[in-house]
PDB file of C-alpha atoms in Angstrom:
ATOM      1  CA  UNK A  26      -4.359  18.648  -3.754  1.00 62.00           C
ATOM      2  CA  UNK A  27      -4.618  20.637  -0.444  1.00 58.00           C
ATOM      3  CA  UNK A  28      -2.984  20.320   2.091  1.00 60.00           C
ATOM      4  CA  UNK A  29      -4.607  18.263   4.748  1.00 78.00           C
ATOM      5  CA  UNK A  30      -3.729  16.704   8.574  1.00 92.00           C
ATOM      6  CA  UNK A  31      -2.411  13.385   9.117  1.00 96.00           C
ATOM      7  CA  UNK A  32      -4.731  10.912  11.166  1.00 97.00           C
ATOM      8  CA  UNK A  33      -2.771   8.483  11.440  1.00 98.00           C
ATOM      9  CA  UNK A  34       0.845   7.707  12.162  1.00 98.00           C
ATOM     10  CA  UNK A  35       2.828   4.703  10.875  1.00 98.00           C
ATOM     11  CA  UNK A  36       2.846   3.160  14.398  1.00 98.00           C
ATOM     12  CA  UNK A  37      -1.077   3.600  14.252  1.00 98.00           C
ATOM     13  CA  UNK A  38      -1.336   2.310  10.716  1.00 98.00           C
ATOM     14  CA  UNK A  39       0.801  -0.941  11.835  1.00 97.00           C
ATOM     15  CA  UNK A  40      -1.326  -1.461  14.673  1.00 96.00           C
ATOM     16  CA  UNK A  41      -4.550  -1.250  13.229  1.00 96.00           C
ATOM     17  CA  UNK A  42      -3.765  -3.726  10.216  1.00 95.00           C
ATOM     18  CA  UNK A  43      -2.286  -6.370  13.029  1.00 95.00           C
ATOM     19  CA  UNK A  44      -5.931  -6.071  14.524  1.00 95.00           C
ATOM     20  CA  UNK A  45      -7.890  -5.921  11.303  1.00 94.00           C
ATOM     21  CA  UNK A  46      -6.143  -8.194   8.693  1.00 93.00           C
ATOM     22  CA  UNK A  47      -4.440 -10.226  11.022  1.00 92.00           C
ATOM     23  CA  UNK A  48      -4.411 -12.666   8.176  1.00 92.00           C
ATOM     24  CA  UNK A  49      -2.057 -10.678   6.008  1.00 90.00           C
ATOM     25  CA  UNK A  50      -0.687  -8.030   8.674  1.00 86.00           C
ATOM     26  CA  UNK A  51       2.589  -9.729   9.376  1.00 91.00           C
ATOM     27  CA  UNK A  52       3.458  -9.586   5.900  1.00 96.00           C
ATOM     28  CA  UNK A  53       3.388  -6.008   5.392  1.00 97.00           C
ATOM     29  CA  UNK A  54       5.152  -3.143   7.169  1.00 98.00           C
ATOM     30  CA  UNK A  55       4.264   0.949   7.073  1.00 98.00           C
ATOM     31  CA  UNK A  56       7.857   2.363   7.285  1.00 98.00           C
ATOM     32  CA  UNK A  57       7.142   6.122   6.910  1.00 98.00           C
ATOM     33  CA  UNK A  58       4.070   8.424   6.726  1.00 98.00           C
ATOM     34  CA  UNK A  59       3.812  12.083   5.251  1.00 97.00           C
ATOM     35  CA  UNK A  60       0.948  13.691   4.659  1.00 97.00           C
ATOM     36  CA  UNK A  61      -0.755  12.199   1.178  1.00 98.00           C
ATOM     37  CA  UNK A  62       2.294   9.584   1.291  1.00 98.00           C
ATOM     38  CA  UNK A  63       3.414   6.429   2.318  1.00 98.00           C
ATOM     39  CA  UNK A  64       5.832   4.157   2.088  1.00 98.00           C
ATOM     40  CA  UNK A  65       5.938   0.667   2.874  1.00 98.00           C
ATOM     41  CA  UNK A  66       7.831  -2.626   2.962  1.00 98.00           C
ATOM     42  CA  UNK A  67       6.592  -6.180   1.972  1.00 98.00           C
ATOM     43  CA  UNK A  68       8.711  -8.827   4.289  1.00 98.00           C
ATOM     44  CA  UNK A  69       9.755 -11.161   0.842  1.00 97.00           C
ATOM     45  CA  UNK A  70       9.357 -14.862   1.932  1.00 96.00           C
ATOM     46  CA  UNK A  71       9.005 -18.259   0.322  1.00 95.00           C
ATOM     47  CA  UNK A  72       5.261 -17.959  -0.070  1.00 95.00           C
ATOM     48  CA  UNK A  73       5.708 -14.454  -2.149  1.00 96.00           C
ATOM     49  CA  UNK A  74       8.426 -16.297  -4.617  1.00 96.00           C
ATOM     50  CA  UNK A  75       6.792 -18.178  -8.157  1.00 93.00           C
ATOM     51  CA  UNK A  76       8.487 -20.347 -10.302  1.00 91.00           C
ATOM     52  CA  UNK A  77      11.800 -18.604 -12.048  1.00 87.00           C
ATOM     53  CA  UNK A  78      12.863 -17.344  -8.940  1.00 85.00           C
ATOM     54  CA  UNK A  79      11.224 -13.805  -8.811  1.00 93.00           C
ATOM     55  CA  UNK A  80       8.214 -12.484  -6.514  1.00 97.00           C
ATOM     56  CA  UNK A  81       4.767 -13.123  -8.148  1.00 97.00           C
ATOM     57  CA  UNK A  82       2.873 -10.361  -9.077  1.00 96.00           C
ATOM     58  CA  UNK A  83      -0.212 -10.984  -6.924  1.00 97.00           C
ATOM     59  CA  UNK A  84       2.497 -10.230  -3.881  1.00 97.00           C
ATOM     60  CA  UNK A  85       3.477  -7.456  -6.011  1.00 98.00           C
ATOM     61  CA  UNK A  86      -0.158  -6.402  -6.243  1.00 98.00           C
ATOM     62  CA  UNK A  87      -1.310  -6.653  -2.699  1.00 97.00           C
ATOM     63  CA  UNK A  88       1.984  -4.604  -1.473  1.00 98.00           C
ATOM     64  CA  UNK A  89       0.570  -1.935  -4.193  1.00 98.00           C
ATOM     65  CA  UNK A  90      -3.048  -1.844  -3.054  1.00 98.00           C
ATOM     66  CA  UNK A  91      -2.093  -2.147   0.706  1.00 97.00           C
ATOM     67  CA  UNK A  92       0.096   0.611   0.544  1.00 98.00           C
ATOM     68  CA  UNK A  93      -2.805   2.821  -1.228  1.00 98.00           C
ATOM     69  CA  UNK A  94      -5.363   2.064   1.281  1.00 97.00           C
ATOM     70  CA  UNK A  95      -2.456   2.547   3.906  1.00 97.00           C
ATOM     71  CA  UNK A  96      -2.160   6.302   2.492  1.00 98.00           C
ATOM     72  CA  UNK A  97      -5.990   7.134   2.488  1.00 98.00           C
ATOM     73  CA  UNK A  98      -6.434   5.742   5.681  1.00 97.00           C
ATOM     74  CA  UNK A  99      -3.497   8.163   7.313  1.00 98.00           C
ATOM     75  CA  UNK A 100      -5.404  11.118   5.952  1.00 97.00           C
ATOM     76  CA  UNK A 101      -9.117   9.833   6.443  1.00 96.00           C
ATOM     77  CA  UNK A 102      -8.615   7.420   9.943  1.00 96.00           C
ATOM     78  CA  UNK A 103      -9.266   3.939  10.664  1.00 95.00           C
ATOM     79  CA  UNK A 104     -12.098   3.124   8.071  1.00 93.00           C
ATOM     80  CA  UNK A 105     -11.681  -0.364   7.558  1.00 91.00           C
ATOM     81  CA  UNK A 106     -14.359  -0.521   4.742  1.00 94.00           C
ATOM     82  CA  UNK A 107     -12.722   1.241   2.430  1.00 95.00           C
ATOM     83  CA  UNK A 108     -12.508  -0.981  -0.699  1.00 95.00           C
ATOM     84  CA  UNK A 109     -10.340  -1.548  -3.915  1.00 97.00           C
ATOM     85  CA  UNK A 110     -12.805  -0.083  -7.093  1.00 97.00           C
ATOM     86  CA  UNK A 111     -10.539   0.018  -9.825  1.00 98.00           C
ATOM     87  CA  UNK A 112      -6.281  -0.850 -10.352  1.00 98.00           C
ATOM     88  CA  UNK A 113      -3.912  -0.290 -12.995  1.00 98.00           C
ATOM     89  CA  UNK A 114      -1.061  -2.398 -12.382  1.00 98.00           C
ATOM     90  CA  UNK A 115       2.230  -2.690 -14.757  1.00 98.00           C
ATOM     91  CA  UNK A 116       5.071  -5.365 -13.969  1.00 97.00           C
ATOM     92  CA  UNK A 117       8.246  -3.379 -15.868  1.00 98.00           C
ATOM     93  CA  UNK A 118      11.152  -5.336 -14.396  1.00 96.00           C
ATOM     94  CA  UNK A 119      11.554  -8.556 -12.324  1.00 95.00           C
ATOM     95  CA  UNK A 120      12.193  -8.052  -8.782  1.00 96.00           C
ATOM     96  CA  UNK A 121      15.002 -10.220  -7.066  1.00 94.00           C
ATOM     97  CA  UNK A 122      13.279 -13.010  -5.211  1.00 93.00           C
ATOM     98  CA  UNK A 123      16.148 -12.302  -2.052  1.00 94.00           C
ATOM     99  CA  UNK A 124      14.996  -8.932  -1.517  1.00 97.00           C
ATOM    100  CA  UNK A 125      11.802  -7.206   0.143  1.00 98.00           C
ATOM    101  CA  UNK A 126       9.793  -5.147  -1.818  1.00 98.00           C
ATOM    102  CA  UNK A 127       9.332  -1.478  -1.101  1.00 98.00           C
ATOM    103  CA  UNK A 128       6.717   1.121  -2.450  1.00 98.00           C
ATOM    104  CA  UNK A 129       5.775   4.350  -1.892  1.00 98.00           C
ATOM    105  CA  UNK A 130       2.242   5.507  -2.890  1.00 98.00           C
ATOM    106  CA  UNK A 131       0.854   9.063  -2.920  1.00 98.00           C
ATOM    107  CA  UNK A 132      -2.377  10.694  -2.927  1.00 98.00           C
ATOM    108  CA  UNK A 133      -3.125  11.951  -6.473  1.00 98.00           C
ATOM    109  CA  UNK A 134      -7.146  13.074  -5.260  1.00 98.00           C
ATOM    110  CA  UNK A 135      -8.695  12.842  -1.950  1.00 97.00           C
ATOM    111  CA  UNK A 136     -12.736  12.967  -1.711  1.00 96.00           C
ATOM    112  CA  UNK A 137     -15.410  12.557   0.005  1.00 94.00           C
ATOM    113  CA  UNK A 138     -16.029   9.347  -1.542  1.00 96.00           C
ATOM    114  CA  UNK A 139     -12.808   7.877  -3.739  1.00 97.00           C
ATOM    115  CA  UNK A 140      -8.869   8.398  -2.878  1.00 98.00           C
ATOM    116  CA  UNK A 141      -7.088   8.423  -5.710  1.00 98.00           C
ATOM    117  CA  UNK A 142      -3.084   6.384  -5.522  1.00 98.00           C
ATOM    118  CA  UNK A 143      -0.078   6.320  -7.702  1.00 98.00           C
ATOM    119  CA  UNK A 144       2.206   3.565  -6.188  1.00 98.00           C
ATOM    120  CA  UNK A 145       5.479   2.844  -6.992  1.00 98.00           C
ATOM    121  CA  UNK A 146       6.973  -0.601  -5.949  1.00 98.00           C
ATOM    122  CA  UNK A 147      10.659  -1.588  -5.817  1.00 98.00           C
ATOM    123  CA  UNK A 148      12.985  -4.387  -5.310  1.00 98.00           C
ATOM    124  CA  UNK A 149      15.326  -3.089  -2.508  1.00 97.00           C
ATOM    125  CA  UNK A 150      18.168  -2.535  -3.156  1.00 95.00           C
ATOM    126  CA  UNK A 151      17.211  -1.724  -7.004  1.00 96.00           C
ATOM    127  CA  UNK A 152      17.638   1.912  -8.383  1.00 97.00           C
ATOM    128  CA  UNK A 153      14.572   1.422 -10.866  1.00 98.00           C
ATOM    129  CA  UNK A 154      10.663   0.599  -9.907  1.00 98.00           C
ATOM    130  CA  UNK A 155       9.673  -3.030 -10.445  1.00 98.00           C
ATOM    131  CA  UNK A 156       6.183  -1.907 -10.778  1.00 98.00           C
ATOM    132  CA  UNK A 157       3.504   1.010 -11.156  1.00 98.00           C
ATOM    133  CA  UNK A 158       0.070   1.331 -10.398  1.00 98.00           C
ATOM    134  CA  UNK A 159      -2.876   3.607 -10.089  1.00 98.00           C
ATOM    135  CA  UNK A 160      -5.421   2.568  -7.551  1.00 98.00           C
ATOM    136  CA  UNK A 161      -8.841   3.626  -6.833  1.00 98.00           C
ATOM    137  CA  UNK A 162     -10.545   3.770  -3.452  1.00 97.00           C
ATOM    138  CA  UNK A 163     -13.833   3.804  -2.097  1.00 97.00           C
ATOM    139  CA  UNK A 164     -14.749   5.703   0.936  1.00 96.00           C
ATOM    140  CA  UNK A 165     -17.577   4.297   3.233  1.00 91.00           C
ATOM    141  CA  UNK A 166     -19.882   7.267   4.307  1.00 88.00           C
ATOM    142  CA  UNK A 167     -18.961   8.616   7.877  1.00 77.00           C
ATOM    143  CA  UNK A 168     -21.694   6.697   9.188  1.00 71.00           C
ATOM    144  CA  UNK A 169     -20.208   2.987   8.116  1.00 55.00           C
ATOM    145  CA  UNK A 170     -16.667   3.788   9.371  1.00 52.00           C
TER     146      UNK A 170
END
C-alpha cells in the first residue's frame, strides 16, 4: 500500500469519538497512531466481563471494529459515516477478565470507497493475541462526510 499522510492524530481521534459516540467513547482509548496503524486500548470493566470470568466477545468485537474504523479514519479524516460491511472475527484464547484489552489494527487496502483492517487484539499483559480479525469498511463519498 502507498504511503500516505496521517489526518488525524491520536489526540484528534480521542476527541472526535468523545463527541460522536459519546455512548461508547469512554470505553475505548487510541494509544498510538502511525500511518496505516493503530493501536488501541479497551478500559476492561464489569460490564465487558460474561459468565466464567473472561471478557465477552462482543467487547472483544467492538474493540476490533473500533480500532479499524479508528485506523481509516487517521488516514481519511473525521468521516463519521463510515460503516462496518463485512468482519471476520476468531476468539483463539481467553483473555483475563482483570486486564484491558489491547489491539493494534493496520491498513491492509485503502480506497476510495472500502478500507481494508487486520486487527489483532490482546489481553495485556499476554505475549499471544486473544483474537484476530479482518474488517471491512465503507467509505461515504466526499460529499456525505
Amino acid at each position: 500500500m502507498a504511503k500516505a499522510e496521517l489526518q488525524m492524530n491520536a489526540d484528534q481521534l480521542n476527541v472526535f469519538m468523545r463527541e460522536v459516540f459519546q455512548q461508547v467513547a469512554d470505553d475505548f482509548n487510541v494509544e498510538e497512531v502511525k500511518p496505516n496503524e493503530v493501536t488501541m486500548r479497551l478500559r476492561v470493566t464489569e460490564k465487558h466481563l460474561r459468565p466464567g470470568g473472561t471478557v465477552s466477545g462482543p467487547s472483544m468485537f467492538g474493540l476490533a471494529d473500533v480500532a479499524a474504523y479508528v485506523a481509516t479514519l487517521a488516514m481519511i479524516g473525521p468521516k463519521a459515516l463510515a460503516v462496518t460491511t463485512n468482519c471476520s472475527l476468531d476468539f483463539m484464547r481467553k483473555p483475563q477478565a482483570d486486564a484491558d484489552l489491547i489491539a493494534t489494527a493496520r491498513l491492509l487496502k485503502l480506497g476510495r470507497q472500502l478500507s481494508v483492517s487486520h486487527v489483532l487484539v490482546y489481553s495485556e499483559g499476554m505475549a499471544d493475541p486473544v483474537a484476530q480479525a479482518t474488517m471491512t469498511y465503507a467509505i461515504p463519498p466526499a460529499k456525505m462526510g
